[in-house]
XYZ file of C-alpha atoms in Angstrom:
678
model
C 0.000 -0.032 -0.004
C 1.450 3.389 -0.946
C 0.316 6.770 0.413
C 0.889 9.788 -1.834
C -0.154 13.448 -1.641
C 1.721 14.807 -4.665
C 0.155 16.448 -7.663
C 1.519 17.504 -11.063
C -0.542 20.644 -11.629
C 1.293 23.903 -11.069
C -0.151 26.838 -9.169
C -2.405 24.866 -6.805
C -2.108 25.533 -3.078
C -2.524 22.120 -1.401
C -4.117 22.076 2.053
C -2.646 19.756 4.644
C -5.252 17.008 5.348
C -6.940 16.835 8.751
C -10.058 15.093 10.157
C -12.375 17.613 8.449
C -10.657 17.416 5.054
C -12.520 14.253 3.946
C -16.089 15.087 5.025
C -18.650 17.017 2.964
C -20.638 17.846 6.125
C -17.973 20.328 7.150
C -17.349 23.550 5.139
C -13.635 22.732 5.162
C -14.130 19.414 3.337
C -17.136 20.293 1.134
C -16.698 20.833 -2.609
C -16.181 24.537 -3.363
C -18.300 24.490 -6.507
C -21.476 22.685 -5.325
C -20.973 23.512 -1.612
C -21.295 19.877 -0.617
C -24.570 19.108 -2.424
C -23.117 17.040 -5.272
C -25.484 18.563 -7.849
C -25.324 21.860 -9.736
C -27.346 23.610 -12.406
C -24.976 23.039 -15.276
C -24.547 21.295 -18.581
C -26.648 18.118 -18.663
C -24.694 15.305 -20.439
C -27.966 13.634 -21.513
C -29.023 16.780 -23.370
C -25.597 17.259 -24.982
C -25.441 13.622 -26.140
C -29.057 12.393 -26.261
C -28.364 9.362 -28.486
C -25.352 7.489 -27.170
C -25.623 4.837 -29.867
C -24.122 7.379 -32.308
C -20.419 8.058 -32.687
C -18.650 11.444 -32.517
C -18.256 11.346 -36.305
C -22.039 10.800 -36.717
C -22.796 14.001 -34.754
C -23.509 12.408 -31.384
C -22.535 15.717 -29.715
C -25.598 17.848 -30.391
C -24.057 21.361 -29.981
C -21.253 20.437 -32.401
C -23.591 20.156 -35.333
C -24.244 22.749 -38.016
C -21.922 24.631 -40.330
C -20.477 27.009 -37.686
C -20.279 24.751 -34.603
C -18.990 21.677 -36.418
C -15.564 23.312 -36.558
C -15.180 22.472 -32.826
C -15.788 18.828 -33.631
C -13.314 18.965 -36.521
C -10.706 20.588 -34.286
C -11.167 17.877 -31.630
C -10.820 15.089 -34.230
C -7.702 16.794 -35.646
C -5.970 17.023 -32.238
C -7.177 13.775 -30.628
C -5.616 11.526 -33.217
C -6.038 8.281 -31.191
C -9.658 8.930 -30.263
C -12.073 6.302 -31.777
C -14.343 8.744 -33.683
C -16.455 5.946 -35.286
C -17.190 4.059 -32.083
C -20.631 4.645 -30.428
C -20.458 6.870 -27.351
C -21.911 4.118 -25.131
C -18.982 1.854 -26.035
C -16.224 4.330 -25.088
C -13.981 3.601 -22.094
C -13.903 5.913 -19.088
C -10.563 7.377 -20.255
C -11.993 8.097 -23.745
C -15.121 9.721 -22.281
C -12.931 11.822 -19.987
C -10.910 12.981 -23.013
C -14.127 13.853 -24.918
C -15.533 15.908 -22.043
C -12.442 17.350 -20.335
C -9.882 17.302 -23.151
C -6.120 16.832 -22.641
C -2.832 18.408 -23.564
C -3.662 20.791 -26.413
C -7.126 19.228 -26.831
C -10.303 21.099 -25.926
C -13.246 18.898 -24.967
C -16.964 19.551 -24.534
C -16.573 21.292 -21.169
C -14.005 23.729 -22.628
C -16.438 24.410 -25.460
C -19.204 25.339 -22.974
C -16.741 27.514 -20.976
C -16.203 29.410 -24.206
C -19.947 29.692 -24.815
C -20.446 31.024 -21.256
C -17.738 33.635 -21.842
C -19.892 34.889 -24.790
C -23.134 34.835 -22.793
C -23.594 38.593 -23.336
C -24.741 37.625 -26.838
C -28.319 36.374 -27.116
C -27.554 33.455 -29.397
C -25.069 31.982 -26.909
C -27.489 32.421 -24.011
C -30.111 30.526 -26.011
C -27.633 27.731 -26.745
C -26.722 27.441 -23.047
C -30.364 27.235 -22.021
C -30.898 24.254 -24.354
C -28.312 22.152 -22.551
C -28.672 23.260 -18.959
C -30.122 20.984 -16.284
C -29.534 19.622 -12.806
C -26.419 17.515 -13.107
C -23.545 16.042 -11.175
C -20.913 18.571 -10.115
C -17.866 18.168 -12.391
C -15.352 19.120 -9.700
C -16.357 16.433 -7.198
C -18.105 14.007 -9.633
C -21.190 14.112 -7.398
C -19.338 12.962 -4.262
C -19.665 16.368 -2.523
C -16.005 16.291 -1.473
C -13.494 19.056 -2.228
C -11.557 18.477 -5.411
C -8.087 18.275 -3.812
C -9.041 15.199 -1.764
C -8.476 13.287 -5.013
C -4.699 14.002 -4.655
C -4.462 11.859 -1.501
C -4.404 8.209 -2.564
C -4.180 4.750 -1.110
C -2.992 2.089 -3.578
C -3.810 4.446 -6.430
C -7.385 5.181 -5.245
C -8.578 8.491 -3.807
C -11.505 8.806 -1.429
C -13.559 10.091 -4.387
C -12.815 6.859 -6.326
C -13.807 4.743 -3.304
C -17.015 6.682 -2.634
C -18.080 6.013 -6.243
C -17.565 2.254 -5.784
C -20.295 -0.241 -4.877
C -20.187 -1.701 -1.359
C -19.042 -5.012 -2.878
C -16.107 -3.416 -4.727
C -15.140 -1.276 -1.732
C -15.096 -4.360 0.500
C -12.841 -6.192 -1.977
C -10.524 -3.139 -2.179
C -9.987 -2.824 1.564
C -9.928 -6.568 2.157
C -7.158 -7.036 -0.429
C -4.949 -4.127 0.783
C -1.336 -5.173 1.150
C 0.338 -3.228 3.945
C 3.790 -3.263 5.541
C 4.576 -3.194 9.286
C 4.741 0.582 9.551
C 1.388 1.025 7.731
C -0.098 -1.722 9.889
C 0.614 0.409 12.973
C -1.466 3.213 11.445
C -4.368 1.051 10.179
C -4.559 -1.866 12.615
C -7.674 -0.473 14.350
C -9.259 1.444 11.459
C -9.002 -1.138 8.650
C -10.807 -4.032 10.465
C -13.581 -1.616 11.406
C -14.028 -0.576 7.757
C -14.061 -4.139 6.408
C -16.418 -5.363 9.171
C -18.964 -2.603 8.529
C -18.866 -3.140 4.766
C -19.256 -6.892 5.372
C -22.402 -6.248 7.438
C -23.905 -4.260 4.542
C -23.011 -7.085 2.140
C -24.564 -9.666 4.422
C -27.940 -7.878 4.518
C -28.044 -7.926 0.720
C -26.982 -4.315 0.035
C -23.622 -4.986 -1.702
C -24.946 -3.565 -4.985
C -25.488 -0.032 -3.530
C -23.003 2.697 -4.256
C -21.402 4.244 -1.155
C -22.386 7.619 -2.606
C -26.096 6.661 -2.775
C -28.359 9.293 -1.168
C -30.376 7.862 1.751
C -33.583 9.531 0.541
C -33.432 7.451 -2.651
C -33.486 4.127 -0.761
C -36.552 1.928 -0.579
C -38.160 1.157 2.803
C -36.670 -2.346 2.795
C -33.176 -1.010 2.017
C -33.391 1.587 4.800
C -34.469 -1.040 7.292
C -31.587 -3.308 6.346
C -29.072 -0.448 6.735
C -30.390 0.044 10.289
C -29.939 -3.687 10.801
C -26.332 -3.498 9.580
C -25.748 -0.569 11.964
C -27.047 -2.689 14.843
C -24.665 -5.487 13.858
C -21.777 -3.075 13.814
C -22.604 -1.788 17.301
C -22.083 -5.309 18.771
C -24.824 -4.775 21.331
C -25.626 -7.706 23.660
C -28.885 -8.265 25.550
C -30.902 -6.003 23.260
C -34.318 -6.678 21.694
C -34.630 -6.068 17.979
C -38.178 -5.741 16.476
C -38.234 -5.866 12.672
C -41.279 -5.235 10.499
C -40.964 -7.347 7.337
C -37.206 -7.034 6.747
C -37.508 -9.284 3.661
C -39.346 -6.532 1.716
C -37.665 -6.154 -1.679
C -35.465 -9.193 -1.240
C -34.996 -12.000 -3.731
C -35.144 -15.496 -2.154
C -31.359 -15.715 -2.581
C -30.852 -12.532 -0.553
C -33.362 -13.704 2.081
C -30.901 -16.492 2.985
C -28.217 -13.871 3.733
C -30.723 -11.948 5.899
C -31.553 -15.078 7.899
C -27.841 -15.594 8.600
C -27.605 -11.987 9.867
C -30.622 -12.439 12.166
C -29.113 -15.670 13.523
C -25.818 -13.911 14.226
C -27.706 -11.259 16.209
C -29.393 -13.979 18.189
C -26.171 -15.942 18.758
C -24.384 -13.017 20.453
C -27.140 -12.778 23.047
C -29.928 -10.645 21.587
C -33.646 -11.263 21.155
C -34.965 -10.836 17.595
C -38.721 -10.443 16.975
C -39.765 -10.359 13.312
C -43.229 -9.571 11.803
C -43.062 -11.550 8.603
C -44.926 -13.557 5.916
C -41.832 -15.029 4.215
C -41.870 -18.831 4.305
C -38.113 -19.245 4.539
C -37.912 -16.970 7.607
C -40.680 -19.009 9.306
C -38.757 -22.235 8.674
C -35.608 -20.882 10.353
C -37.380 -19.243 13.320
C -36.931 -20.709 16.815
C -40.511 -19.767 17.788
C -43.504 -18.870 15.672
C -46.597 -16.956 16.945
C -49.463 -17.176 14.486
C -52.275 -14.631 14.970
C -55.696 -15.020 13.365
C -57.565 -16.954 12.224
C -58.528 -14.130 9.853
C -58.031 -10.341 9.714
C -59.776 -7.430 11.375
C -62.788 -8.252 13.549
C -62.342 -11.949 12.667
C -58.780 -12.105 13.982
C -56.821 -11.018 17.038
C -56.462 -14.479 18.563
C -53.282 -16.523 19.171
C -53.957 -19.410 16.808
C -50.606 -21.140 17.358
C -47.338 -20.819 19.238
C -44.390 -23.192 18.774
C -41.709 -24.107 16.266
C -42.028 -24.730 12.507
C -42.425 -28.523 12.767
C -45.244 -28.049 15.329
C -46.925 -25.383 13.163
C -47.560 -27.947 10.440
C -49.881 -29.803 12.831
C -51.790 -26.694 13.945
C -55.537 -26.440 13.436
C -57.524 -23.317 12.428
C -54.320 -21.760 11.090
C -54.308 -20.471 7.518
C -50.533 -20.198 7.723
C -50.237 -23.893 8.579
C -52.743 -24.839 5.839
C -50.595 -23.165 3.156
C -47.280 -24.446 4.539
C -48.526 -28.073 4.652
C -50.221 -27.902 1.242
C -53.794 -28.313 2.539
C -54.380 -25.026 0.751
C -52.219 -23.774 -2.062
C -51.925 -21.167 -4.733
C -52.312 -23.349 -7.818
C -50.139 -23.068 -10.880
C -52.325 -21.995 -13.844
C -53.288 -24.885 -16.088
C -52.734 -22.752 -19.151
C -50.457 -19.741 -19.794
C -51.802 -16.848 -21.817
C -49.908 -16.113 -25.042
C -50.005 -12.888 -27.015
C -48.675 -11.794 -30.370
C -48.805 -8.173 -29.317
C -45.861 -6.756 -27.399
C -43.904 -3.632 -26.431
C -40.178 -3.669 -27.288
C -37.377 -1.670 -25.639
C -34.117 -1.690 -27.626
C -30.693 -0.747 -26.240
C -31.656 -0.023 -22.608
C -28.489 1.223 -20.857
C -29.638 3.350 -17.921
C -27.617 2.843 -14.687
C -26.365 -0.780 -14.724
C -28.376 -2.055 -17.733
C -26.035 -3.470 -20.352
C -27.568 -2.220 -23.627
C -30.309 -4.860 -23.427
C -33.287 -5.546 -25.748
C -36.536 -6.572 -24.004
C -39.998 -7.542 -25.251
C -43.029 -7.180 -22.917
C -46.068 -9.252 -24.088
C -49.427 -7.460 -23.831
C -52.779 -8.843 -22.540
C -50.758 -11.029 -20.120
C -49.373 -11.112 -16.581
C -45.659 -10.369 -16.982
C -43.266 -10.724 -14.020
C -39.935 -8.853 -13.997
C -37.685 -10.701 -11.568
C -34.055 -10.748 -10.425
C -31.902 -10.298 -7.326
C -31.901 -6.989 -5.460
C -30.186 -4.252 -7.468
C -30.188 -6.159 -10.740
C -31.926 -3.384 -12.684
C -35.643 -4.329 -12.550
C -36.969 -0.920 -11.409
C -34.614 0.898 -13.752
C -35.925 -1.058 -16.776
C -39.634 -0.805 -15.915
C -39.987 2.497 -14.060
C -37.205 4.595 -15.600
C -37.408 3.370 -19.209
C -40.605 1.517 -20.116
C -43.068 3.661 -18.152
C -41.849 7.085 -19.422
C -41.597 5.654 -22.985
C -45.229 4.461 -22.918
C -46.389 7.763 -21.404
C -44.602 9.710 -24.131
C -46.288 7.625 -26.858
C -49.662 8.328 -25.196
C -48.943 12.054 -25.143
C -48.234 12.248 -21.404
C -45.085 14.309 -20.874
C -43.125 15.333 -17.781
C -41.262 12.202 -16.637
C -37.540 12.096 -17.468
C -36.615 9.074 -19.568
C -33.769 6.687 -18.932
C -31.261 5.942 -21.673
C -32.320 3.547 -24.437
C -32.041 3.389 -28.209
C -35.614 2.775 -29.411
C -39.166 1.964 -28.318
C -41.468 0.030 -30.652
C -44.308 -2.497 -30.691
C -48.072 -2.583 -30.621
C -48.616 0.641 -28.675
C -52.009 1.036 -30.406
C -53.322 -1.741 -28.115
C -52.677 0.507 -25.060
C -54.952 3.467 -24.423
C -53.750 4.315 -20.895
C -51.008 3.449 -18.433
C -51.224 3.262 -14.642
C -48.224 2.933 -12.316
C -49.560 1.452 -9.060
C -46.907 1.957 -6.403
C -47.058 2.068 -2.579
C -47.333 5.832 -2.221
C -50.140 6.931 0.156
C -53.592 7.428 -1.455
C -54.119 10.432 0.787
C -52.364 12.131 3.679
C -55.566 13.611 5.136
C -57.577 11.890 7.885
C -60.677 12.778 5.817
C -59.721 10.446 2.964
C -60.687 6.771 3.376
C -61.115 3.555 1.346
C -64.799 4.157 0.375
C -64.116 7.697 -0.842
C -61.376 6.240 -3.099
C -63.761 3.713 -4.718
C -66.518 6.389 -4.958
C -68.948 4.486 -2.637
C -69.334 7.238 -0.017
C -71.324 9.441 -2.425
C -73.954 6.682 -2.769
C -74.008 6.001 1.013
C -74.756 9.690 1.712
C -77.395 9.638 -1.012
C -78.940 6.567 0.641
C -79.234 8.274 4.048
C -80.708 11.433 2.460
C -83.561 9.314 1.003
C -84.671 7.968 4.361
C -88.120 9.262 5.584
C -86.809 11.215 8.602
C -84.059 12.796 6.499
C -86.652 13.905 3.914
C -88.912 15.381 6.615
C -85.967 17.393 7.981
C -84.811 18.388 4.483
C -81.370 16.748 4.740
C -79.487 16.556 1.421
C -76.600 14.149 0.669
C -74.092 16.875 1.556
C -75.524 17.008 5.081
C -73.996 13.539 5.749
C -70.491 14.613 4.744
C -67.940 15.295 7.441
C -66.002 17.589 5.102
C -68.488 20.495 4.937
C -70.778 22.392 7.283
C -74.123 20.787 7.939
C -74.381 17.482 9.738
C -70.840 17.199 10.936
C -69.682 18.117 14.458
C -68.502 21.738 14.334
C -66.340 21.467 17.443
C -63.879 19.096 15.749
C -65.017 20.037 12.201
C -65.726 16.385 11.321
C -62.306 15.084 12.403
C -63.587 13.128 15.422
C -60.643 14.387 17.430
C -59.042 17.630 18.595
C -55.377 18.220 17.801
C -53.429 20.064 20.494
C -50.216 21.627 19.259
C -47.302 21.024 21.639
C -44.854 23.342 19.855
C -41.489 21.568 20.178
C -43.028 18.150 20.898
C -45.327 15.899 18.848
C -48.960 17.035 18.599
C -51.472 15.409 20.996
C -54.719 14.021 19.527
C -57.729 13.896 21.881
C -61.141 12.385 21.149
C -63.683 15.155 20.626
C -65.860 15.464 23.797
C -68.805 16.818 21.830
C -69.290 13.987 19.307
C -67.288 11.308 21.162
C -65.310 10.589 17.961
C -68.368 9.976 15.753
C -67.648 13.110 13.630
C -71.373 14.011 13.427
C -73.993 16.033 15.329
C -76.607 14.171 17.405
C -79.382 15.064 14.936
C -77.376 13.439 12.115
C -76.925 10.271 14.150
C -80.696 10.073 14.636
C -81.072 9.082 10.977
C -80.916 5.264 11.054
C -80.801 2.749 8.224
C -81.547 -0.773 9.462
C -80.735 0.508 12.976
C -77.366 1.895 11.938
C -76.343 5.557 11.854
C -73.818 6.777 9.296
C -71.166 6.782 12.021
C -71.945 3.132 12.883
C -71.555 2.322 9.206
C -68.151 4.027 8.911
C -66.963 2.006 11.888
C -67.930 -1.330 10.310
C -65.205 -3.419 8.696
C -65.451 -3.583 4.908
C -66.368 -7.293 4.806
C -69.302 -6.816 7.216
C -70.452 -3.660 5.367
C -70.360 -5.595 2.085
C -72.643 -8.265 3.569
C -74.889 -5.581 5.066
C -75.559 -3.906 1.707
C -75.660 -7.142 -0.318
C -78.407 -8.567 1.925
C -80.638 -5.546 1.273
C -82.142 -5.956 -2.189
C -82.694 -2.239 -2.911
C -81.042 -1.008 -6.087
C -78.878 1.608 -4.347
C -77.729 -0.990 -1.776
C -76.585 -3.277 -4.586
C -74.774 -0.397 -6.268
C -72.858 0.334 -3.046
C -72.106 -3.384 -2.555
C -70.743 -3.578 -6.127
C -68.344 -0.682 -5.415
C -67.188 -2.206 -2.076
C -66.773 -5.710 -3.463
C -63.344 -5.095 -5.113
C -61.965 -4.057 -1.705
C -63.022 -7.445 -0.328
C -61.564 -9.227 -3.407
C -58.101 -7.740 -2.889
C -58.060 -8.858 0.755
C -58.926 -5.588 2.519
C -62.165 -6.744 4.154
C -60.633 -6.216 7.598
C -60.246 -2.424 7.194
C -62.952 -0.071 8.490
C -65.035 1.721 5.919
C -64.085 5.092 7.360
C -60.450 4.312 8.252
C -58.201 7.272 7.545
C -55.964 6.785 4.501
C -53.050 8.210 6.467
C -53.102 5.094 8.698
C -52.797 2.611 5.801
C -49.577 0.775 4.975
C -47.967 1.048 1.552
C -49.252 -2.413 0.558
C -52.817 -1.538 1.661
C -52.713 1.720 -0.289
C -51.549 -0.143 -3.384
C -54.407 -2.665 -3.135
C -56.974 0.115 -2.691
C -55.752 1.609 -5.981
C -56.110 -1.861 -7.563
C -59.644 -2.130 -6.158
C -60.610 1.237 -7.701
C -59.601 -0.118 -11.147
C -61.500 -3.364 -10.572
C -64.578 -1.320 -9.639
C -64.534 0.324 -13.058
C -64.437 -3.101 -14.756
C -64.595 -3.076 -18.551
C -65.408 0.670 -18.553
C -61.677 1.360 -18.381
C -59.930 1.698 -21.793
C -57.231 -0.938 -22.491
C -54.697 -0.093 -19.812
C -51.118 -1.156 -19.065
C -50.843 -1.620 -15.315
C -47.382 -1.556 -13.705
C -47.124 -2.804 -10.121
C -44.055 -2.478 -7.894
C -43.978 -5.406 -5.429
C -47.734 -5.591 -4.738
C -47.347 -8.580 -2.344
C -45.553 -6.447 0.283
C -47.160 -7.258 3.638
C -49.403 -10.029 2.231
C -50.103 -13.452 3.697
C -50.394 -16.477 1.344
C -54.195 -16.201 1.554
C -54.102 -12.543 0.485
C -51.630 -13.254 -2.334
C -54.227 -15.702 -3.753
C -56.882 -12.999 -3.700
C -54.468 -10.569 -5.397
C -53.768 -13.053 -8.197
C -57.512 -13.519 -8.767
C -57.836 -9.719 -9.097
C -54.923 -9.642 -11.564
C -56.651 -12.334 -13.668
C -59.840 -10.284 -13.730
C -57.958 -7.261 -15.071
C -56.176 -9.288 -17.775
C -59.387 -11.063 -18.776
C -61.114 -7.709 -19.342
C -58.479 -6.699 -21.915
C -55.786 -5.047 -19.790
C -52.047 -5.802 -19.531
C -50.079 -6.184 -16.280
C -46.350 -5.910 -15.624
C -45.257 -6.745 -12.043
C -41.860 -6.207 -10.424
C -41.832 -9.039 -7.908
C -39.794 -11.469 -5.749
C -42.736 -13.504 -4.439
C -42.448 -17.015 -5.861
C -46.202 -17.641 -5.764
C -46.794 -14.677 -8.045
C -43.901 -15.580 -10.302
C -45.141 -19.150 -10.789
C -48.580 -17.781 -11.854
C -47.113 -15.372 -14.436
C -47.675 -15.906 -18.133
C -44.202 -14.594 -18.946
C -41.042 -13.931 -16.907
C -38.237 -11.477 -17.619
C -35.327 -12.285 -15.301
C -32.588 -9.666 -14.917
C -29.172 -10.287 -13.388
C -27.355 -12.452 -12.740
C -26.175 -10.342 -9.763
C -26.882 -6.826 -8.456
C -25.113 -3.580 -9.313
C -22.389 -3.650 -12.005
C -22.592 -7.449 -12.123
C -26.270 -7.280 -13.128
C -28.157 -5.470 -15.853
C -28.326 -8.391 -18.305
C -31.415 -10.308 -19.445
C -30.727 -13.736 -17.946
C -33.964 -15.290 -19.204
C -37.244 -14.482 -20.971
C -40.069 -17.022 -21.174
C -42.524 -19.086 -19.143
C -42.090 -20.339 -15.544
C -41.816 -23.929 -16.870
C -38.851 -22.878 -18.990
C -36.953 -20.726 -16.415
C -36.506 -23.642 -14.019
C -34.122 -25.197 -16.571
C -32.005 -21.997 -16.862
C -28.823 -22.666 -14.843
C -27.791 -18.992 -14.814
C -31.056 -17.829 -13.174
C -31.304 -17.636 -9.381
C -35.053 -17.165 -9.780
C -35.309 -20.436 -11.716
C -33.362 -22.269 -8.997
C -35.781 -21.221 -6.245
C -38.874 -21.574 -8.454
C -38.235 -25.320 -9.014
C -39.824 -26.171 -5.672
C -43.009 -24.317 -6.592
C -43.581 -25.842 -10.025
C -44.398 -29.512 -9.863
């Protein structure tokens, strides 16, 4: 290992490194240009070179086209005699790209060109040119790492801290683990180096080796954030602590789940207690103790159905979990796979870690995009396919990832819906029945009752959002919020309406002995039965709107439950229910789901698959990013990306049916799917 702090550039005053020199959270160590943010409003490389399949000679650099500006391209070609001018931009090496952008001895690159344009910004034509290529982009000085530029002059084994920060966790671990040091250097690093390798190893072990060290924490998924906290706990070496984890397997491929189980066992083995809320079968098998709560959800659950180990669970009675694990109940493999001649084709996808891949997505089918964590699934579907479809449908605004071409039978798609786990509403006034448009009919029903007609109550009178029948003390909230300034707000039940949200005179209007407040406090499954048993036309209309919520496994929620209290998985299924409620009225739609089985039991996954089939059978198309093997085995078509995560992923490992993927030796998904397909 060699330490060096020399530099070849003349005229630079080099600051002596100290503990603040290598941190962007301190003004001393932050990049001078972006002030430690990593991003600047500057020249956007994607606008300068929009089509990276072209070469420099074929006018890949957009501002170097035209009679006047092409002389800058000609001058570059003349000076850079060894530069491959006929090679596509996306096939250039890092050194060749650096030469194109930053130039070299006697060679002026793209950045020098834009420096010249900025020097002429007093002329309108140059200001217009700059505006065409400006955008939010990585800072050139620090390469997005937020560290001051001169930190790159301090190197260990030829790597600066900027180089290391841009590595993946896997690569950084290999770098530090393979460091060759002499006795003197060992005295300096003997306490620091093991700490670095141990902490990186913890991140690898929880399945996060594909992440870049420079990755912003606000860009992580919920599952990734939880696993980082888990790695932190491992690094702290606490003993005698209790860890409570809520579905740590979210977003994990079955292969990565095995690593997670090893981590949880290591926490247990050093003297800690680990409690996990989980639906993952592999985690149940490796647990020392299982507590099964049920037998069903909501008002029909809340009992301890079983407590014991996995082998004892198989003999449990009245346990849905046991029924699915023992095979008494199962999610059956479809007897026939749907086939379709129509498809959407992405050519040359190369965003992030994707390796210039070509992918075909069949329409009018259930398509599963699979692969280990960080393999490129979300990049392909959410960053490339979704914006491309939206653009074809005339919906603009989303930035597109890098790809060469989009083609296929787009005429078969009239709309696109991305159903993710974002909240359906942050307000306590939004609830499941407002989302499926059933509350309008319920208020109309109450306004038609004899007593309501005598008093002149209109449908709006039964809304808790406007003046009329709502409690005016809490304004229909059912609770009073007391601001505590520097502490969290305190929520107290309204003393006037006792949490019912309505005035006493509103609650006097009863339908089959139930006030509107009683109705909102019913679980969805009971409310569905309540309206279905009454044969009036309006009752049946309400039941029809509520039915999709029951179909997607949300019968345990209350009709009036605030949307802000719903989990991401519940919010996603409510969105799905709203589409089911519309039925065939919806135009042919491409639905894209991001891990819809998050938080779902086997029984609920089965309901979800039935809902998916209904959508496909009514002429829609579904693409699902998923790790759940029960969903994957029921897919009509699988696109498996990998083989690994990060830089070692981004390739199409397999495309075809579940029966075919189990014979693909390169596919981790196929390996784990074998047990499910008999």
